[in-house]
Amino acid sequence: MTQIKENSGSWQEGMAKSITFIVTKDCQLACKYCYLVGKNEKERMPFDIAKKAIDYVLSNREMFNESSVIYDFIGGEPFLEIELIDKICDYLKEQMFILNHPWFNSYRFNFSTNGLLYNDPQVQKYLHKNRTHLSVGITIDGTKRKHDMNRVYKDGHGSYDDVVKNIPLWLEQFPGSGTKVTVGSADLPYIVESVMHLYSLGIKDVNINVVFEDIWKYGDDVLLEDQLLQLADIIIDKELYKDHACSFFSDFIGNPQDPVLDNQNWCGAGKMLSIDAEGNFYPCTRFAKYSLRSKPPIIIGNIHDGINTNLLRPFLTLDRCTQSTRECIECEIASGCAWCQGENYDAADTPTIFQRATAICKMHKARVHANNYYWSRLSRIMEKEELNKLRKESLRCNI
Amino acid sequence: MQYLIIILDESANSFCYYPNPNREAKLINLSLLKKAIFYAQKNGLSINFLLGKAKLPKEYLKEIDKVSHIFIMSQNHISDDVFDVFVSDLTLDDNLSETHSNSDSNIILRIDKSQIAELSSKVIALTGKFKRINITIQNIDLFTQKDFDIYAQELEKLSEVFENKINIIGDEECNVLSDRIVLEKMNNCDAGVKHITLAPNGKFYICPAFYYEDDNNSVGDLQNGINVKNQQLYHLSYAPICRVCDAYQCKRCVWLNRKTTLEVNTPSHEQCVVSHLERNTSKKMLIKIQKRGLQVQANEIPDIDYLDPFDKVNRWK
Amino acid sequence: MKTLVGKVTSEEKNEIQTLFERKNGLIELAKIIPPDNEAMYEKLVKDMGKTSTEFQKWWNTMAAKYQWKGIENGNWEIDFNDGSIFLVSK
């Protein structure tokens, strides 16, 4: 049987509580597609705020009753605040142990970093100290020209060279790790070379997606489809599918969805808890002020008053059909068409999370075409292999 | 759309969940009123007029007479010309036994959460005086467990009065007790679906609460018509909690929803519990009435094990 | 050299995974306990002893139950994704 590598799932497959500390709103980079419109160098989380947030979360077990937890540290760039993060993690470990909290038996510290500080001695010291409870992803967008088109320093120059040098150390310390790649309109022509480049760097798990924002131009869908068709051919011809994964290709996308059985919300907003430097709570970081272009933040509580559970009710009862247009509900290729609740809210005609943004509609259709082609070719290969196997067995019997 | 609410006067008292605006009297411009009435006529809408402190001039009354309508007004501003639905604030009207009665009319009794312990005694004072008593509790969103307990007790006391004195249906109604018994499906306020409000500034609002809260909340004007964005969200089928609920008498106030959960289609926990306390008391009352041998055209109200239907639909439980 | 020698049930896998996670948690906690915090240190040492014992007991019980193949200087490993047990020889 042909082996096909799939993209790795998240730790505990989405069953863990996600607690996000927005430790800083600063970043060395000013990526062109970054949704964080309010980044700044001033807002850094004081330790005391983190401590109070932890005390609140760990003392409210009824509300936070998941058996596992992922503590996410995001920014800006989280490793800019490694000293603070180290202190927060130490306090978390101590408190979970002292309180005999079930999460002591099942926790992770998670980072999505731009990788620039990965080899910094202080960061390395932290990683060694917490080695068995870490998940670290470095974002590299592909080839130098694609990466440097978007992932630029504040003065405009690209960051590729400073990131790529840290990839070998990262893969050595976290073998099998994947990277997240974001594709905008301008860098569509570089998808194939970028995925191949990442594979050549030893990154076998490439999570890639087009941005959800409404930035797509006429003809972008054709470009995307063309790139993905080329990518499909290369992955299949070189048999890379056996030990490399690219999230553009998945066997669950492009099917109709049942309005009752497949009515889940795509996004986990509301299930997560995000905490900012002022001690405000959000259903996801995307609802914090620095993430929103045109809507007020949705603050669901704070470290002093706790969570206002009424504000969580829309998030916890939201389903696919209630927020989708009739066209989306009846779409023949709906499965795998993703959305971001924060972007939905930001782009909606009224301040609601119940209006699904459809900016990626054409891009999803293009992806489905290429995906169908990919699986059509791959399944034929598998069929042939099976036939060959049967033929050989039958020959053996005849002999 | 079935009807239009027209705020004739800025000083019109609240008849619902929103607080009294306490504004100075200022009548809607007569030409606007004419356009509004014409708009209603063209669209086949009846009109509920909200009256305030100002006495209506004859030319206003003449225009109003052209269209099917009712008047809603506070007892403080009562006039012999206009009287259909009478609004009484318990905070203002301590002596309800002296209230102007009209057995053909409805009364809306607005009561603050801080006064719910007096609810049954105040309502008892009104029985026999009106065709229907509508109880509207202010500040539901601030209810605590203690308030829920008191409200449940008061509903119990009220149900004893209603169940022994009257036959409920066709005799005298009290929204929080009798409505659920006769309803077979949701009978919500349906602001934004069945009715829309025209304010004295000539703009449309989902309901008066949205106007008084912030006049930037408008959803169109007389010149350009009504434009409710995301209008589907005002419909029951787009309300994940309410569409599985059978507290049919609940007003499902979209203004309170937005205030408490930021979404017009999602009620607060407090709203749901209050409505379920009413539902469950109605159920008990129905059983008692039926035991007395009275014929009531009503379906059985099923047993349920929750006070908040959110527990049924929480997708992350 | 790694050879598949058996599989445990999902519940059994969860038991050892919890103990494994706890063991790792205790080891990393040990690095940060202030030397003067005797009470926490005592609690940690006690917990480490208990967790290690339970950890070993799980392997002994499962080995007896499933009769996995073993070799001298080899050890068993579990894949937490599906509960597969491997014999690893050095």
PDB file of C-alpha atoms in Angstrom, chain B residues 16-232:
ATOM      1  CA  CYS B  16     -40.413  47.873  27.260  1.00  0.00           C
ATOM      2  CA  TYR B  17     -37.003  46.728  28.557  1.00  0.00           C
ATOM      3  CA  TYR B  18     -35.087  49.878  27.730  1.00  0.00           C
ATOM      4  CA  PRO B  19     -34.799  52.604  30.372  1.00  0.00           C
ATOM      5  CA  ASN B  20     -36.994  55.661  30.306  1.00  0.00           C
ATOM      6  CA  PRO B  21     -35.297  58.243  28.115  1.00  0.00           C
ATOM      7  CA  ASN B  22     -36.390  61.131  30.335  1.00  0.00           C
ATOM      8  CA  ARG B  23     -36.311  63.616  27.471  1.00  0.00           C
ATOM      9  CA  GLU B  24     -38.125  66.899  26.992  1.00  0.00           C
ATOM     10  CA  ALA B  25     -41.336  66.868  24.970  1.00  0.00           C
ATOM     11  CA  LYS B  26     -40.739  67.410  21.259  1.00  0.00           C
ATOM     12  CA  LEU B  27     -43.249  66.246  18.704  1.00  0.00           C
ATOM     13  CA  ILE B  28     -42.312  64.726  15.407  1.00  0.00           C
ATOM     14  CA  ASN B  29     -42.558  67.202  12.556  1.00  0.00           C
ATOM     15  CA  LEU B  30     -46.025  67.090  11.001  1.00  0.00           C
ATOM     16  CA  SER B  31     -44.725  66.688   7.457  1.00  0.00           C
ATOM     17  CA  LEU B  32     -42.590  63.768   8.591  1.00  0.00           C
ATOM     18  CA  LEU B  33     -45.595  62.239  10.270  1.00  0.00           C
ATOM     19  CA  LYS B  34     -47.568  62.556   7.048  1.00  0.00           C
ATOM     20  CA  LYS B  35     -44.773  60.863   5.087  1.00  0.00           C
ATOM     21  CA  ALA B  36     -44.521  58.121   7.690  1.00  0.00           C
ATOM     22  CA  ILE B  37     -48.218  57.420   7.570  1.00  0.00           C
ATOM     23  CA  PHE B  38     -48.115  57.391   3.790  1.00  0.00           C
ATOM     24  CA  TYR B  39     -45.188  54.965   3.966  1.00  0.00           C
ATOM     25  CA  ALA B  40     -47.206  52.698   6.269  1.00  0.00           C
ATOM     26  CA  GLN B  41     -50.217  52.859   3.982  1.00  0.00           C
ATOM     27  CA  LYS B  42     -48.146  51.990   0.919  1.00  0.00           C
ATOM     28  CA  ASN B  43     -46.530  49.055   2.666  1.00  0.00           C
ATOM     29  CA  GLY B  44     -49.672  47.737   4.303  1.00  0.00           C
ATOM     30  CA  LEU B  45     -48.454  48.396   7.812  1.00  0.00           C
ATOM     31  CA  SER B  46     -50.493  49.277  10.848  1.00  0.00           C
ATOM     32  CA  ILE B  47     -48.986  51.707  13.334  1.00  0.00           C
ATOM     33  CA  ASN B  48     -48.283  51.767  17.058  1.00  0.00           C
ATOM     34  CA  PHE B  49     -47.865  55.353  18.154  1.00  0.00           C
ATOM     35  CA  LEU B  50     -45.782  56.150  21.218  1.00  0.00           C
ATOM     36  CA  LEU B  51     -47.023  59.237  22.975  1.00  0.00           C
ATOM     37  CA  GLY B  52     -45.173  61.474  25.372  1.00  0.00           C
ATOM     38  CA  LYS B  53     -45.878  64.522  27.474  1.00  0.00           C
ATOM     39  CA  ALA B  54     -47.019  66.736  24.598  1.00  0.00           C
ATOM     40  CA  LYS B  55     -50.714  66.935  23.816  1.00  0.00           C
ATOM     41  CA  LEU B  56     -51.386  66.003  20.215  1.00  0.00           C
ATOM     42  CA  PRO B  57     -52.640  68.892  18.063  1.00  0.00           C
ATOM     43  CA  LYS B  58     -55.783  68.319  16.040  1.00  0.00           C
ATOM     44  CA  GLU B  59     -53.943  68.209  12.719  1.00  0.00           C
ATOM     45  CA  TYR B  60     -51.821  65.347  14.077  1.00  0.00           C
ATOM     46  CA  LEU B  61     -54.882  63.450  15.212  1.00  0.00           C
ATOM     47  CA  LYS B  62     -56.455  63.997  11.814  1.00  0.00           C
ATOM     48  CA  GLU B  63     -53.476  62.415  10.056  1.00  0.00           C
ATOM     49  CA  ILE B  64     -53.280  59.543  12.530  1.00  0.00           C
ATOM     50  CA  ASP B  65     -56.920  58.772  11.972  1.00  0.00           C
ATOM     51  CA  LYS B  66     -56.152  57.859   8.342  1.00  0.00           C
ATOM     52  CA  VAL B  67     -54.440  54.606   9.308  1.00  0.00           C
ATOM     53  CA  SER B  68     -55.173  51.610  11.507  1.00  0.00           C
ATOM     54  CA  HIS B  69     -53.317  52.243  14.777  1.00  0.00           C
ATOM     55  CA  ILE B  70     -53.025  51.938  18.523  1.00  0.00           C
ATOM     56  CA  PHE B  71     -51.637  54.384  21.065  1.00  0.00           C
ATOM     57  CA  ILE B  72     -49.154  53.435  23.760  1.00  0.00           C
ATOM     58  CA  MET B  73     -48.668  55.938  26.522  1.00  0.00           C
ATOM     59  CA  SER B  74     -47.774  56.451  30.134  1.00  0.00           C
ATOM     60  CA  GLN B  75     -50.506  56.998  32.702  1.00  0.00           C
ATOM     61  CA  ASN B  76     -48.889  60.354  33.490  1.00  0.00           C
ATOM     62  CA  HIS B  77     -49.750  61.647  30.051  1.00  0.00           C
ATOM     63  CA  ILE B  78     -53.160  60.146  29.721  1.00  0.00           C
ATOM     64  CA  SER B  79     -55.761  61.946  27.659  1.00  0.00           C
ATOM     65  CA  ASP B  80     -59.356  61.182  26.818  1.00  0.00           C
ATOM     66  CA  ASP B  81     -58.597  61.326  23.098  1.00  0.00           C
ATOM     67  CA  VAL B  82     -56.034  58.634  23.014  1.00  0.00           C
ATOM     68  CA  PHE B  83     -55.859  55.560  25.158  1.00  0.00           C
ATOM     69  CA  ASP B  84     -55.180  52.034  24.020  1.00  0.00           C
ATOM     70  CA  VAL B  85     -52.222  50.577  25.878  1.00  0.00           C
ATOM     71  CA  PHE B  86     -51.376  52.058  29.176  1.00  0.00           C
ATOM     72  CA  VAL B  87     -47.798  51.950  30.463  1.00  0.00           C
ATOM     73  CA  SER B  88     -47.146  52.068  34.141  1.00  0.00           C
ATOM     74  CA  ASP B  89     -43.813  52.174  35.876  1.00  0.00           C
ATOM     75  CA  LEU B  90     -43.922  50.557  39.257  1.00  0.00           C
ATOM     76  CA  THR B  91     -41.256  52.969  40.348  1.00  0.00           C
ATOM     77  CA  LEU B  92     -43.581  55.841  39.545  1.00  0.00           C
ATOM     78  CA  ASP B  93     -46.923  54.346  40.425  1.00  0.00           C
ATOM     79  CA  ASP B  94     -46.834  52.994  43.892  1.00  0.00           C
ATOM     80  CA  ASN B  95     -50.549  53.059  44.355  1.00  0.00           C
ATOM     81  CA  LEU B  96     -51.775  50.853  41.595  1.00  0.00           C
ATOM     82  CA  SER B  97     -55.143  50.293  43.220  1.00  0.00           C
ATOM     83  CA  GLU B  98     -55.988  53.839  42.171  1.00  0.00           C
ATOM     84  CA  THR B  99     -54.912  53.263  38.622  1.00  0.00           C
ATOM     85  CA  HIS B 100     -57.226  54.419  35.869  1.00  0.00           C
ATOM     86  CA  SER B 101     -58.841  51.183  34.729  1.00  0.00           C
ATOM     87  CA  ASN B 102     -60.121  50.058  31.356  1.00  0.00           C
ATOM     88  CA  SER B 103     -61.211  46.478  30.952  1.00  0.00           C
ATOM     89  CA  ASP B 104     -60.905  46.703  27.153  1.00  0.00           C
ATOM     90  CA  SER B 105     -57.287  47.785  27.290  1.00  0.00           C
ATOM     91  CA  ASN B 106     -53.894  46.367  28.055  1.00  0.00           C
ATOM     92  CA  ILE B 107     -51.511  47.595  30.666  1.00  0.00           C
ATOM     93  CA  ILE B 108     -47.759  47.285  30.532  1.00  0.00           C
ATOM     94  CA  LEU B 109     -46.342  47.122  34.012  1.00  0.00           C
ATOM     95  CA  ARG B 110     -42.655  47.985  34.069  1.00  0.00           C
ATOM     96  CA  ILE B 111     -40.953  46.833  37.202  1.00  0.00           C
ATOM     97  CA  ASP B 112     -37.315  47.070  38.185  1.00  0.00           C
ATOM     98  CA  LYS B 113     -35.450  44.012  39.325  1.00  0.00           C
ATOM     99  CA  SER B 114     -34.965  45.649  42.723  1.00  0.00           C
ATOM    100  CA  GLN B 115     -38.742  45.541  43.233  1.00  0.00           C
ATOM    101  CA  ILE B 116     -39.570  42.022  42.158  1.00  0.00           C
ATOM    102  CA  ALA B 117     -40.364  41.016  45.721  1.00  0.00           C
ATOM    103  CA  GLU B 118     -43.424  43.292  45.389  1.00  0.00           C
ATOM    104  CA  LEU B 119     -44.460  41.901  42.033  1.00  0.00           C
ATOM    105  CA  SER B 120     -47.355  39.687  43.069  1.00  0.00           C
ATOM    106  CA  SER B 121     -48.931  42.236  45.408  1.00  0.00           C
ATOM    107  CA  LYS B 122     -48.751  44.973  42.779  1.00  0.00           C
ATOM    108  CA  VAL B 123     -50.206  42.795  40.050  1.00  0.00           C
ATOM    109  CA  ILE B 124     -52.983  41.573  42.301  1.00  0.00           C
ATOM    110  CA  ALA B 125     -53.993  45.206  42.752  1.00  0.00           C
ATOM    111  CA  LEU B 126     -54.482  45.450  39.004  1.00  0.00           C
ATOM    112  CA  THR B 127     -56.478  42.291  38.425  1.00  0.00           C
ATOM    113  CA  GLY B 128     -59.936  42.886  37.089  1.00  0.00           C
ATOM    114  CA  LYS B 129     -59.053  46.324  35.772  1.00  0.00           C
ATOM    115  CA  PHE B 130     -57.530  45.403  32.420  1.00  0.00           C
ATOM    116  CA  LYS B 131     -57.951  42.870  29.678  1.00  0.00           C
ATOM    117  CA  ARG B 132     -54.295  41.986  29.803  1.00  0.00           C
ATOM    118  CA  ILE B 133     -51.385  42.720  32.093  1.00  0.00           C
ATOM    119  CA  ASN B 134     -47.943  42.699  30.490  1.00  0.00           C
ATOM    120  CA  ILE B 135     -45.131  42.515  32.982  1.00  0.00           C
ATOM    121  CA  THR B 136     -41.762  43.826  31.804  1.00  0.00           C
ATOM    122  CA  ILE B 137     -38.835  43.516  34.179  1.00  0.00           C
ATOM    123  CA  GLN B 138     -36.055  46.059  33.989  1.00  0.00           C
ATOM    124  CA  ASN B 139     -32.407  45.112  34.392  1.00  0.00           C
ATOM    125  CA  ILE B 140     -32.908  41.410  33.813  1.00  0.00           C
ATOM    126  CA  ASP B 141     -29.250  41.265  32.853  1.00  0.00           C
ATOM    127  CA  LEU B 142     -28.306  42.056  36.452  1.00  0.00           C
ATOM    128  CA  PHE B 143     -30.296  39.207  37.989  1.00  0.00           C
ATOM    129  CA  THR B 144     -28.427  37.129  40.544  1.00  0.00           C
ATOM    130  CA  GLN B 145     -29.364  33.708  41.876  1.00  0.00           C
ATOM    131  CA  LYS B 146     -31.168  35.448  44.722  1.00  0.00           C
ATOM    132  CA  ASP B 147     -33.268  37.427  42.234  1.00  0.00           C
ATOM    133  CA  PHE B 148     -34.117  34.251  40.332  1.00  0.00           C
ATOM    134  CA  ASP B 149     -35.308  32.689  43.591  1.00  0.00           C
ATOM    135  CA  ILE B 150     -37.444  35.697  44.490  1.00  0.00           C
ATOM    136  CA  TYR B 151     -38.911  35.890  40.990  1.00  0.00           C
ATOM    137  CA  ALA B 152     -39.795  32.194  41.086  1.00  0.00           C
ATOM    138  CA  GLN B 153     -41.567  32.703  44.411  1.00  0.00           C
ATOM    139  CA  GLU B 154     -43.450  35.732  43.117  1.00  0.00           C
ATOM    140  CA  LEU B 155     -44.533  33.860  39.993  1.00  0.00           C
ATOM    141  CA  GLU B 156     -45.775  31.081  42.223  1.00  0.00           C
ATOM    142  CA  LYS B 157     -47.854  33.533  44.269  1.00  0.00           C
ATOM    143  CA  LEU B 158     -49.195  35.161  41.121  1.00  0.00           C
ATOM    144  CA  SER B 159     -50.153  31.835  39.621  1.00  0.00           C
ATOM    145  CA  GLU B 160     -52.211  31.030  42.716  1.00  0.00           C
ATOM    146  CA  VAL B 161     -54.168  34.242  42.227  1.00  0.00           C
ATOM    147  CA  PHE B 162     -54.719  33.726  38.519  1.00  0.00           C
ATOM    148  CA  GLU B 163     -55.469  30.044  38.727  1.00  0.00           C
ATOM    149  CA  ASN B 164     -58.167  30.477  41.395  1.00  0.00           C
ATOM    150  CA  LYS B 165     -59.749  33.713  40.321  1.00  0.00           C
ATOM    151  CA  ILE B 166     -59.990  33.427  36.616  1.00  0.00           C
ATOM    152  CA  ASN B 167     -60.091  31.015  33.764  1.00  0.00           C
ATOM    153  CA  ILE B 168     -56.983  32.489  32.180  1.00  0.00           C
ATOM    154  CA  ILE B 169     -57.970  32.435  28.599  1.00  0.00           C
ATOM    155  CA  GLY B 170     -60.483  34.843  27.219  1.00  0.00           C
ATOM    156  CA  ASP B 171     -60.933  36.333  30.623  1.00  0.00           C
ATOM    157  CA  GLU B 172     -57.854  38.087  31.868  1.00  0.00           C
ATOM    158  CA  GLU B 173     -54.335  37.486  30.750  1.00  0.00           C
ATOM    159  CA  CYS B 174     -50.967  38.001  32.340  1.00  0.00           C
ATOM    160  CA  ASN B 175     -48.172  37.591  29.830  1.00  0.00           C
ATOM    161  CA  VAL B 176     -45.645  35.806  32.022  1.00  0.00           C
ATOM    162  CA  LEU B 177     -48.129  33.130  33.086  1.00  0.00           C
ATOM    163  CA  SER B 178     -50.899  32.726  30.516  1.00  0.00           C
ATOM    164  CA  ASP B 179     -49.049  33.229  27.231  1.00  0.00           C
ATOM    165  CA  ARG B 180     -46.997  30.049  27.365  1.00  0.00           C
ATOM    166  CA  ILE B 181     -50.130  28.018  28.019  1.00  0.00           C
ATOM    167  CA  VAL B 182     -51.836  29.061  24.795  1.00  0.00           C
ATOM    168  CA  LEU B 183     -48.839  29.394  22.504  1.00  0.00           C
ATOM    169  CA  GLU B 184     -47.714  26.593  20.239  1.00  0.00           C
ATOM    170  CA  LYS B 185     -44.703  28.358  18.811  1.00  0.00           C
ATOM    171  CA  MET B 186     -42.463  31.307  19.545  1.00  0.00           C
ATOM    172  CA  ASN B 187     -44.227  34.616  19.985  1.00  0.00           C
ATOM    173  CA  ASN B 188     -41.277  36.949  20.342  1.00  0.00           C
ATOM    174  CA  CYS B 189     -41.097  40.696  19.992  1.00  0.00           C
ATOM    175  CA  ASP B 190     -39.629  40.246  16.487  1.00  0.00           C
ATOM    176  CA  ALA B 191     -38.260  43.756  16.221  1.00  0.00           C
ATOM    177  CA  GLY B 192     -36.572  44.114  12.854  1.00  0.00           C
ATOM    178  CA  VAL B 193     -38.750  41.350  11.404  1.00  0.00           C
ATOM    179  CA  LYS B 194     -42.404  42.137  12.143  1.00  0.00           C
ATOM    180  CA  HIS B 195     -41.971  45.765  13.042  1.00  0.00           C
ATOM    181  CA  ILE B 196     -39.602  48.650  12.724  1.00  0.00           C
ATOM    182  CA  THR B 197     -39.517  52.013  14.477  1.00  0.00           C
ATOM    183  CA  LEU B 198     -39.565  55.510  13.065  1.00  0.00           C
ATOM    184  CA  ALA B 199     -38.029  58.129  15.350  1.00  0.00           C
ATOM    185  CA  PRO B 200     -38.851  61.865  15.353  1.00  0.00           C
ATOM    186  CA  ASN B 201     -35.663  62.462  13.354  1.00  0.00           C
ATOM    187  CA  GLY B 202     -37.214  60.689  10.361  1.00  0.00           C
ATOM    188  CA  LYS B 203     -34.912  57.673  10.604  1.00  0.00           C
ATOM    189  CA  PHE B 204     -35.759  54.035  11.079  1.00  0.00           C
ATOM    190  CA  TYR B 205     -34.492  51.971  14.000  1.00  0.00           C
ATOM    191  CA  ILE B 206     -34.846  48.309  14.913  1.00  0.00           C
ATOM    192  CA  CYS B 207     -36.911  49.408  17.918  1.00  0.00           C
ATOM    193  CA  PRO B 208     -37.184  52.500  20.150  1.00  0.00           C
ATOM    194  CA  ALA B 209     -34.454  51.111  22.441  1.00  0.00           C
ATOM    195  CA  PHE B 210     -31.890  51.348  19.641  1.00  0.00           C
ATOM    196  CA  TYR B 211     -32.903  54.966  18.957  1.00  0.00           C
ATOM    197  CA  TYR B 212     -32.754  56.108  22.545  1.00  0.00           C
ATOM    198  CA  GLU B 213     -29.469  54.293  23.129  1.00  0.00           C
ATOM    199  CA  ASP B 214     -27.700  55.929  20.194  1.00  0.00           C
ATOM    200  CA  ASP B 215     -29.350  57.692  17.265  1.00  0.00           C
ATOM    201  CA  ASN B 216     -26.461  56.522  15.067  1.00  0.00           C
ATOM    202  CA  ASN B 217     -28.024  53.049  15.187  1.00  0.00           C
ATOM    203  CA  SER B 218     -30.430  53.867  12.341  1.00  0.00           C
ATOM    204  CA  VAL B 219     -31.376  51.326   9.669  1.00  0.00           C
ATOM    205  CA  GLY B 220     -32.603  53.663   6.973  1.00  0.00           C
ATOM    206  CA  ASP B 221     -34.839  56.682   6.586  1.00  0.00           C
ATOM    207  CA  LEU B 222     -38.097  57.690   4.982  1.00  0.00           C
ATOM    208  CA  GLN B 223     -36.356  58.889   1.821  1.00  0.00           C
ATOM    209  CA  ASN B 224     -34.307  55.767   1.151  1.00  0.00           C
ATOM    210  CA  GLY B 225     -36.359  53.121   2.883  1.00  0.00           C
ATOM    211  CA  ILE B 226     -35.409  50.456   5.391  1.00  0.00           C
ATOM    212  CA  ASN B 227     -32.022  48.773   5.105  1.00  0.00           C
ATOM    213  CA  VAL B 228     -31.358  46.346   7.930  1.00  0.00           C
ATOM    214  CA  LYS B 229     -27.922  44.853   7.399  1.00  0.00           C
ATOM    215  CA  ASN B 230     -27.631  41.208   8.387  1.00  0.00           C
ATOM    216  CA  GLN B 231     -31.395  41.201   8.749  1.00  0.00           C
ATOM    217  CA  GLN B 232     -31.423  37.395   8.829  1.00  0.00           C
TER     218      GLN B 232
END
